[in-house]
PDB file of C-alpha atoms and ligand atoms in Angstrom:
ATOM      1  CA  UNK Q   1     109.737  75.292 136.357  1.00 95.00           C
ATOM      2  CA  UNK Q   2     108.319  78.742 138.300  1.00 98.00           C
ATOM      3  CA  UNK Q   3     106.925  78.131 141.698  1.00 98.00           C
ATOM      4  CA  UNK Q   4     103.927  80.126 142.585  1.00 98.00           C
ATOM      5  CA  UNK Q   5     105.012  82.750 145.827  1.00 98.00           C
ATOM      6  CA  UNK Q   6     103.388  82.038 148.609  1.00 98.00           C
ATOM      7  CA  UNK Q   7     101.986  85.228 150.515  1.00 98.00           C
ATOM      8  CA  UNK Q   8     101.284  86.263 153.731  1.00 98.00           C
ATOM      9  CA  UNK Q   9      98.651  85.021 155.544  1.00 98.00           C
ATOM     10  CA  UNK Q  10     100.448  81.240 154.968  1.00 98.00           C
ATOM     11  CA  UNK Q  11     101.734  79.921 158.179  1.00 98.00           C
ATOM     12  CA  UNK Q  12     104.580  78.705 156.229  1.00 98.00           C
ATOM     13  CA  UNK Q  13     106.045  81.848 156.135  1.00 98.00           C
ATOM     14  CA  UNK Q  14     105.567  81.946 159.706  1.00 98.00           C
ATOM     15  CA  UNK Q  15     107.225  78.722 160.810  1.00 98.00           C
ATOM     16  CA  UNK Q  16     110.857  78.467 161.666  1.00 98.00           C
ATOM     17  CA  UNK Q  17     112.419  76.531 158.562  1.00 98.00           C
ATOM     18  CA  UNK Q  18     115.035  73.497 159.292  1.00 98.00           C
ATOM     19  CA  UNK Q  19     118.157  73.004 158.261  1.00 98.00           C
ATOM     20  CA  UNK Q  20     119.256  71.192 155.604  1.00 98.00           C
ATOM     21  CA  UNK Q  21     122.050  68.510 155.893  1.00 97.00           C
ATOM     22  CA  UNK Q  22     125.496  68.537 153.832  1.00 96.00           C
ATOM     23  CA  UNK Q  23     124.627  65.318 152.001  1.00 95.00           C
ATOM     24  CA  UNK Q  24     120.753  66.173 151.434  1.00 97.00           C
ATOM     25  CA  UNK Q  25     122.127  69.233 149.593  1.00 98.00           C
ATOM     26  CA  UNK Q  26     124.068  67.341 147.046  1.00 97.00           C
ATOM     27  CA  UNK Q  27     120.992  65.134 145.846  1.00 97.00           C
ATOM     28  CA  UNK Q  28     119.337  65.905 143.055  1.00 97.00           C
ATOM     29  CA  UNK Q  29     116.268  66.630 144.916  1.00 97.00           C
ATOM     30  CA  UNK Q  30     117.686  69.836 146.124  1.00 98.00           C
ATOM     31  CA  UNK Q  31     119.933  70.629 142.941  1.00 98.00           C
ATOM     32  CA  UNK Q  32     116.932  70.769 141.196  1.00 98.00           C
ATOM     33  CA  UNK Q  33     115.004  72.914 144.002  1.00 98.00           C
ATOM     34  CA  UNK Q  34     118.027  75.586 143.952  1.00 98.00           C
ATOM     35  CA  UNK Q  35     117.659  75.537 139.867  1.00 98.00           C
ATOM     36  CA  UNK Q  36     114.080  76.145 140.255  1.00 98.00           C
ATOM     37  CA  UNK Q  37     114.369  78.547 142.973  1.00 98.00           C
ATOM     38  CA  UNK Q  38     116.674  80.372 140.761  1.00 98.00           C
ATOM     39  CA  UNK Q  39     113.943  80.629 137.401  1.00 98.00           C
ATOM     40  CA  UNK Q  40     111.183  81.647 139.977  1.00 98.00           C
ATOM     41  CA  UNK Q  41     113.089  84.430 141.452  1.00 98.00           C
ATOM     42  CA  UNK Q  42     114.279  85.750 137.469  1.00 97.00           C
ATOM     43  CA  UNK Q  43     110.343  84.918 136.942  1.00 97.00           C
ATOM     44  CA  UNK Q  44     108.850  87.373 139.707  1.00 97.00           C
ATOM     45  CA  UNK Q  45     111.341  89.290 139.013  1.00 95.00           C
ATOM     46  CA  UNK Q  46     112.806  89.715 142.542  1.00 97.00           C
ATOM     47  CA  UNK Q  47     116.602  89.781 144.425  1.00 98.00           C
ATOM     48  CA  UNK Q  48     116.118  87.159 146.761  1.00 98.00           C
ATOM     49  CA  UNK Q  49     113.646  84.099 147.195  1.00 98.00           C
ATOM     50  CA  UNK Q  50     113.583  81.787 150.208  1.00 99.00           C
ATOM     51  CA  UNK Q  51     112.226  78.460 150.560  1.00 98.00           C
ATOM     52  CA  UNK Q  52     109.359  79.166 152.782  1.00 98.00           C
ATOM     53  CA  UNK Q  53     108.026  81.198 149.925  1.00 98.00           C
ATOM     54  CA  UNK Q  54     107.517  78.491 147.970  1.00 98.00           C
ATOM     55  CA  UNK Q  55     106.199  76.582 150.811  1.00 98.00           C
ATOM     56  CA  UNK Q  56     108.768  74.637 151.940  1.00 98.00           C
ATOM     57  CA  UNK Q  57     110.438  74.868 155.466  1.00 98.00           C
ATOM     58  CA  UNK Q  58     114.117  74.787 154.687  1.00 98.00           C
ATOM     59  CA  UNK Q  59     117.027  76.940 155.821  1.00 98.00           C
ATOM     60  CA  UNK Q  60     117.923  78.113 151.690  1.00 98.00           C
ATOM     61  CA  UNK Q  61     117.676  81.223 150.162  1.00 99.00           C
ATOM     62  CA  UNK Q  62     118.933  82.536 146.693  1.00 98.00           C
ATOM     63  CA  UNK Q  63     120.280  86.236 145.872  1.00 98.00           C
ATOM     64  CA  UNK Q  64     120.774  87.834 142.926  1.00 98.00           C
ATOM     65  CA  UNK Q  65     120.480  91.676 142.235  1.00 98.00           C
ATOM     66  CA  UNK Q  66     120.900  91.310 138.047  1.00 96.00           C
ATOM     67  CA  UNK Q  67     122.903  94.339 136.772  1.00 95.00           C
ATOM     68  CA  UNK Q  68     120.300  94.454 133.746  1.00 93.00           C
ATOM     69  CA  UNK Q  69     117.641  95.118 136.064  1.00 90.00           C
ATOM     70  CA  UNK Q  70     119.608  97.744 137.810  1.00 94.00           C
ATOM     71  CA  UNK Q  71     119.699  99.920 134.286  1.00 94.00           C
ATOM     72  CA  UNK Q  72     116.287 101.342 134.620  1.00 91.00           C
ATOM     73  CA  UNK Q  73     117.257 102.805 138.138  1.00 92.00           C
ATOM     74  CA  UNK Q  74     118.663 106.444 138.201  1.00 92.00           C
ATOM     75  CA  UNK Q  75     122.277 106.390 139.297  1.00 94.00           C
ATOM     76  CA  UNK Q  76     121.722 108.548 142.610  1.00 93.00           C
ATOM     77  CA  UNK Q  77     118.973 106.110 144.039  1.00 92.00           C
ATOM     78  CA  UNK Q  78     121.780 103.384 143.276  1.00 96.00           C
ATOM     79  CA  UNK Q  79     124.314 105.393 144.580  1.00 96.00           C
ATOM     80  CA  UNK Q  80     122.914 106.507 148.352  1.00 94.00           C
ATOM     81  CA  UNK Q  81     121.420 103.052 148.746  1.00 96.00           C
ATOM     82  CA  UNK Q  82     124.863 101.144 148.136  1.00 97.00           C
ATOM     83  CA  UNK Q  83     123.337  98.911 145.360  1.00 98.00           C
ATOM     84  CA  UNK Q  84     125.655  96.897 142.725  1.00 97.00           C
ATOM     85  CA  UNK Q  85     124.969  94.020 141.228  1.00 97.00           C
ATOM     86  CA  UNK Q  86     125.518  90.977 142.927  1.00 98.00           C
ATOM     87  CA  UNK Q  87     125.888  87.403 141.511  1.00 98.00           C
ATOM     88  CA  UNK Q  88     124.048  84.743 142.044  1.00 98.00           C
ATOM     89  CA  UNK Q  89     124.161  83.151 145.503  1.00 98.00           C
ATOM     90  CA  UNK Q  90     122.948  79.798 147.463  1.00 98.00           C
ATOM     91  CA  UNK Q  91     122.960  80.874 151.379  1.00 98.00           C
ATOM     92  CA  UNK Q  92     121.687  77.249 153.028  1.00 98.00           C
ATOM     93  CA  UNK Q  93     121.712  77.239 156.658  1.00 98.00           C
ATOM     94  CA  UNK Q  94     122.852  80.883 157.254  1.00 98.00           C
ATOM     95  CA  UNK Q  95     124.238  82.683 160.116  1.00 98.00           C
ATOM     96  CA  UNK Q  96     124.042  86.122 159.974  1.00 98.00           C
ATOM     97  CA  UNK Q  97     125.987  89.059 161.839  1.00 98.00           C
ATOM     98  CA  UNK Q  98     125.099  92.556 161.583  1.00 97.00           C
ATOM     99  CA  UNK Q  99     127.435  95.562 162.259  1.00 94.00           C
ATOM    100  CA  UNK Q 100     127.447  99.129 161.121  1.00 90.00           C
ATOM    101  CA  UNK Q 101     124.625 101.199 161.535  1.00 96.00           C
ATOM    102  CA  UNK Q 102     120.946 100.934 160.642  1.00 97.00           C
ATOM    103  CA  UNK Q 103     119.682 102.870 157.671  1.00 97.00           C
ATOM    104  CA  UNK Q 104     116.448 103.284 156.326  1.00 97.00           C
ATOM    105  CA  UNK Q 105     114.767 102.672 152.714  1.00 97.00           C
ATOM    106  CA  UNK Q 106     111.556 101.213 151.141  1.00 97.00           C
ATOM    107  CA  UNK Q 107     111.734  97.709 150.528  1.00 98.00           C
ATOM    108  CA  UNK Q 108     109.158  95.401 149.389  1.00 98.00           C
ATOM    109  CA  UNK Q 109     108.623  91.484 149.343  1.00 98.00           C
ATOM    110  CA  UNK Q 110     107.973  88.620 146.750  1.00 98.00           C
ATOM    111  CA  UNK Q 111     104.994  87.614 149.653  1.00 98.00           C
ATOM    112  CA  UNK Q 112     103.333  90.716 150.316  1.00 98.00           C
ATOM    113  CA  UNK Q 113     102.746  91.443 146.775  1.00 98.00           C
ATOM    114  CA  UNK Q 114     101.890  95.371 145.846  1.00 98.00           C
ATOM    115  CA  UNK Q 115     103.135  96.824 148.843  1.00 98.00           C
ATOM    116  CA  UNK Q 116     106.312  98.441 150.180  1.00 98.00           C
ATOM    117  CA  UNK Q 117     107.388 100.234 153.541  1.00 98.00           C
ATOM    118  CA  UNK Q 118     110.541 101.395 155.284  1.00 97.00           C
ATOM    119  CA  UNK Q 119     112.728  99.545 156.676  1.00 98.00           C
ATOM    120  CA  UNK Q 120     115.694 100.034 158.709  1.00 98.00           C
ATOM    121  CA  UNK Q 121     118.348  97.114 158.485  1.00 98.00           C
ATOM    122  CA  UNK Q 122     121.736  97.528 159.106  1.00 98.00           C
ATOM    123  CA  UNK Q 123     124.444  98.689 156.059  1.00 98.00           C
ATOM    124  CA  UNK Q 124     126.919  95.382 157.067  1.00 98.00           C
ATOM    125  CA  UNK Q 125     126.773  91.659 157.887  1.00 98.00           C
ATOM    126  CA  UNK Q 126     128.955  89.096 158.030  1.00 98.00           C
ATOM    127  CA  UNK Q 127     127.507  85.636 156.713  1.00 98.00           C
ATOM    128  CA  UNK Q 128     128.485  81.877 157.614  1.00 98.00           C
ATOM    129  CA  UNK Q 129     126.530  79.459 155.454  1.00 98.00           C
ATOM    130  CA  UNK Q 130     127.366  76.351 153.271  1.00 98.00           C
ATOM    131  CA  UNK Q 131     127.094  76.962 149.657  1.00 98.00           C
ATOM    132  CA  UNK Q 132     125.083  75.284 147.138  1.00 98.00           C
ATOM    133  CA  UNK Q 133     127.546  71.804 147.226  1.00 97.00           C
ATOM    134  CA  UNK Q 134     127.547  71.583 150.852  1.00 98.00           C
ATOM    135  CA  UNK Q 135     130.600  73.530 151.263  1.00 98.00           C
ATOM    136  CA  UNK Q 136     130.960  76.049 153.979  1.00 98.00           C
ATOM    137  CA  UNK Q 137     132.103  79.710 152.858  1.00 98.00           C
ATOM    138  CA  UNK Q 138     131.588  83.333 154.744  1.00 98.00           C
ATOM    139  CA  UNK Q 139     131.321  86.769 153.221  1.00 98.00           C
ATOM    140  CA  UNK Q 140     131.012  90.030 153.847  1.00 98.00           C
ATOM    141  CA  UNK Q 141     128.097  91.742 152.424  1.00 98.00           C
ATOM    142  CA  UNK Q 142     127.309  95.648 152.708  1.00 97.00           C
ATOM    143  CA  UNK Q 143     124.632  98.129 151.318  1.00 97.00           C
ATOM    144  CA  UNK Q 144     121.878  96.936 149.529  1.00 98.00           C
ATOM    145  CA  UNK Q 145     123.683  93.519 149.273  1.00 98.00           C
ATOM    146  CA  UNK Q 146     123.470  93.539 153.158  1.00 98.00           C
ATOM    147  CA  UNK Q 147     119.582  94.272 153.354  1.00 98.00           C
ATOM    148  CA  UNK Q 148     118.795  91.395 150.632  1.00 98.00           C
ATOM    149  CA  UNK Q 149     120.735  89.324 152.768  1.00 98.00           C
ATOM    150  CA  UNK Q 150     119.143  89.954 156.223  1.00 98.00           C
ATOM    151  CA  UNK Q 151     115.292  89.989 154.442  1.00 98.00           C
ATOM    152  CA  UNK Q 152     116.086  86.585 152.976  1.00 98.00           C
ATOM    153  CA  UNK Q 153     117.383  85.002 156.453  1.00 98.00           C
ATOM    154  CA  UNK Q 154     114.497  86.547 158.398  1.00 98.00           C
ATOM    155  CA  UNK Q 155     112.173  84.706 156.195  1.00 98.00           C
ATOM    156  CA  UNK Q 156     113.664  81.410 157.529  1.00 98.00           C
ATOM    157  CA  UNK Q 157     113.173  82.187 161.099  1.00 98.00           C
ATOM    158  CA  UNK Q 158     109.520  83.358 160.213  1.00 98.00           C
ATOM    159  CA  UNK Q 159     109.592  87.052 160.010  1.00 98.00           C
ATOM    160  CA  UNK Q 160     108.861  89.312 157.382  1.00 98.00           C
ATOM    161  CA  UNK Q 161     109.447  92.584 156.889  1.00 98.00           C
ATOM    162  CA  UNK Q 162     106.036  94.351 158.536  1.00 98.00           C
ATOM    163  CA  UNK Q 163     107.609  92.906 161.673  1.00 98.00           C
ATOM    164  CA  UNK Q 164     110.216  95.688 161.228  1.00 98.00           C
ATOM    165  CA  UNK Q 165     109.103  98.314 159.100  1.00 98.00           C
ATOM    166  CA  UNK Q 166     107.711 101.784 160.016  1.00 98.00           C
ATOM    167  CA  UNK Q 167     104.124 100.970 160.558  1.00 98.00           C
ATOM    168  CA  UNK Q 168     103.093 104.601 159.534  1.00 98.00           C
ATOM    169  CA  UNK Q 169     105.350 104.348 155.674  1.00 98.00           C
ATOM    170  CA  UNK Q 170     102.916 101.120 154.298  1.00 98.00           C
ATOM    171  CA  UNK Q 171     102.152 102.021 150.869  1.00 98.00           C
ATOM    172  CA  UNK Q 172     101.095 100.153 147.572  1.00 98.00           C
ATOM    173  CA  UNK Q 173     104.361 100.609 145.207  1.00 97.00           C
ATOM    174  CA  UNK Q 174     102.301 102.500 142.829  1.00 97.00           C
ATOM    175  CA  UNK Q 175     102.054 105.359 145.310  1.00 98.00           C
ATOM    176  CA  UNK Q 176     105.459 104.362 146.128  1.00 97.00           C
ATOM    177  CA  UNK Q 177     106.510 105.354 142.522  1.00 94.00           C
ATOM    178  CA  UNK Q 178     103.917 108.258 142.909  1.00 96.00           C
ATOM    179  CA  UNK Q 179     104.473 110.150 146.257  1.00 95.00           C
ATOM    180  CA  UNK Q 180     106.786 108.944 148.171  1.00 95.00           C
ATOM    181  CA  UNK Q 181     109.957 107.600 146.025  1.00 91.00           C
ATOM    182  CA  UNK Q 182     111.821 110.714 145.259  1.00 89.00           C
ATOM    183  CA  UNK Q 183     111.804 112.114 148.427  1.00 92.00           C
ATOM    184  CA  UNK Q 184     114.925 112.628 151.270  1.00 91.00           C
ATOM    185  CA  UNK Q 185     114.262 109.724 153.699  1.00 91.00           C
ATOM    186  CA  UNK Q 186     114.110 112.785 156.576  1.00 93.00           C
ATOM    187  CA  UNK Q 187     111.575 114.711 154.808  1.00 95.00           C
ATOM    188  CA  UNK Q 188     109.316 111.690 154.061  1.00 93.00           C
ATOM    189  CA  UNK Q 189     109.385 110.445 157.879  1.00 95.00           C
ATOM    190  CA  UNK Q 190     108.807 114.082 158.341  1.00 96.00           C
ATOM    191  CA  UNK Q 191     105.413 113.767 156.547  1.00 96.00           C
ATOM    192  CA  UNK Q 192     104.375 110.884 157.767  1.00 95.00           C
ATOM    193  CA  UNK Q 193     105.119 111.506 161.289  1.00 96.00           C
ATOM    194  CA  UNK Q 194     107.561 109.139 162.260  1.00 94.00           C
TER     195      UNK Q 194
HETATM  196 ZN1   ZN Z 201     110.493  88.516 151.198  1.00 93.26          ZN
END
């Protein structure tokens, strides 16, 4: 089954999402959710998909940045935004710690469909979460990895990325692909005066 995406505008995506408890995760009820989850996100297609956006209020994401999608993406723009593919991953009740620095690219959401702006996050975290039996693990993520990672757990805690992008750099992703795309991230602030 595909969900339909909530978008903005919902108070779902607004709410604070609850957690969900070790046992509740191995039902089937939620087995099936995460499987779900998982054929929406391949659906949209997007990298990440969190619960609220399919209108429910639970601490669970997915992540997945498919290498085939990553084929039809020049090498460079891969290259200076850190991106690899990443395998599929269940973050449920997350914990997130950012380090590094902050650094700035256009990224868009499964919820604000058509649009994209840019948005600094920062290039490491460190994640606590339990995994998709229940089971507690941490990673490291860094890159593009890392900015999946903090856009999903920001949608459980009801924010979304126009609470942090560059006001000034909103843009439908067709003049995305058309003006703004190729250029140096200090030229493009540049021309749009930020
Ligand atoms: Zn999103």
């Amino acid at each position: 089954m595909v969900f339909r995406i909530v978008q903005i505008g919902d108070p779902v995506l607004r709410a604070a999402s609850r957690p969900v408890e070790r046992d509740e995760i191995r039902s089937p009820g939620i087995q099936q959710l995460i499987e779900w989850m998982r054929a929406t996100m391949y659906d949209a297609p997007g990298v990440g998909l969190a619960a609220p956006q399919i209108g429910l209020s639970l601490q669970l994401a997915v992540i997945e940045d498919r290498a085939d999608l990553l084929q039809s993406i020049p090498p460079e723009h891969l290259e200076e935004r850190k991106r690899r593919p990443v395998p599929f991953q269940v973050l449920i009740n997350p914990r997130v710690r950012t380090e590094g620095q902050t650094v700035e690219f256009f990224e868009g959401c499964l919820s604000v469909s058509g649009f994209a702006a840019l948005v600094p996050r920062f290039t490491e975290v460190q994640v606590d979460c339990l995994d998709h039996r229940g089971e507690p693990i941490s990673f490291r993520a860094e890159g593009w990895h890392a900015r999946i990672v903090q856009h999903e757990v920001d949608h459980l805690s009801g924010t979304v990325y126009v609470d942090r992008m560059h006001t000034r750099s909103l843009t439908t992703t067709s003049h995305l692909s058309r003006h703004w795309n190729e250029l140096p991230i200090d030229e493009l602030k540049k021309r749009l005066a930020i």
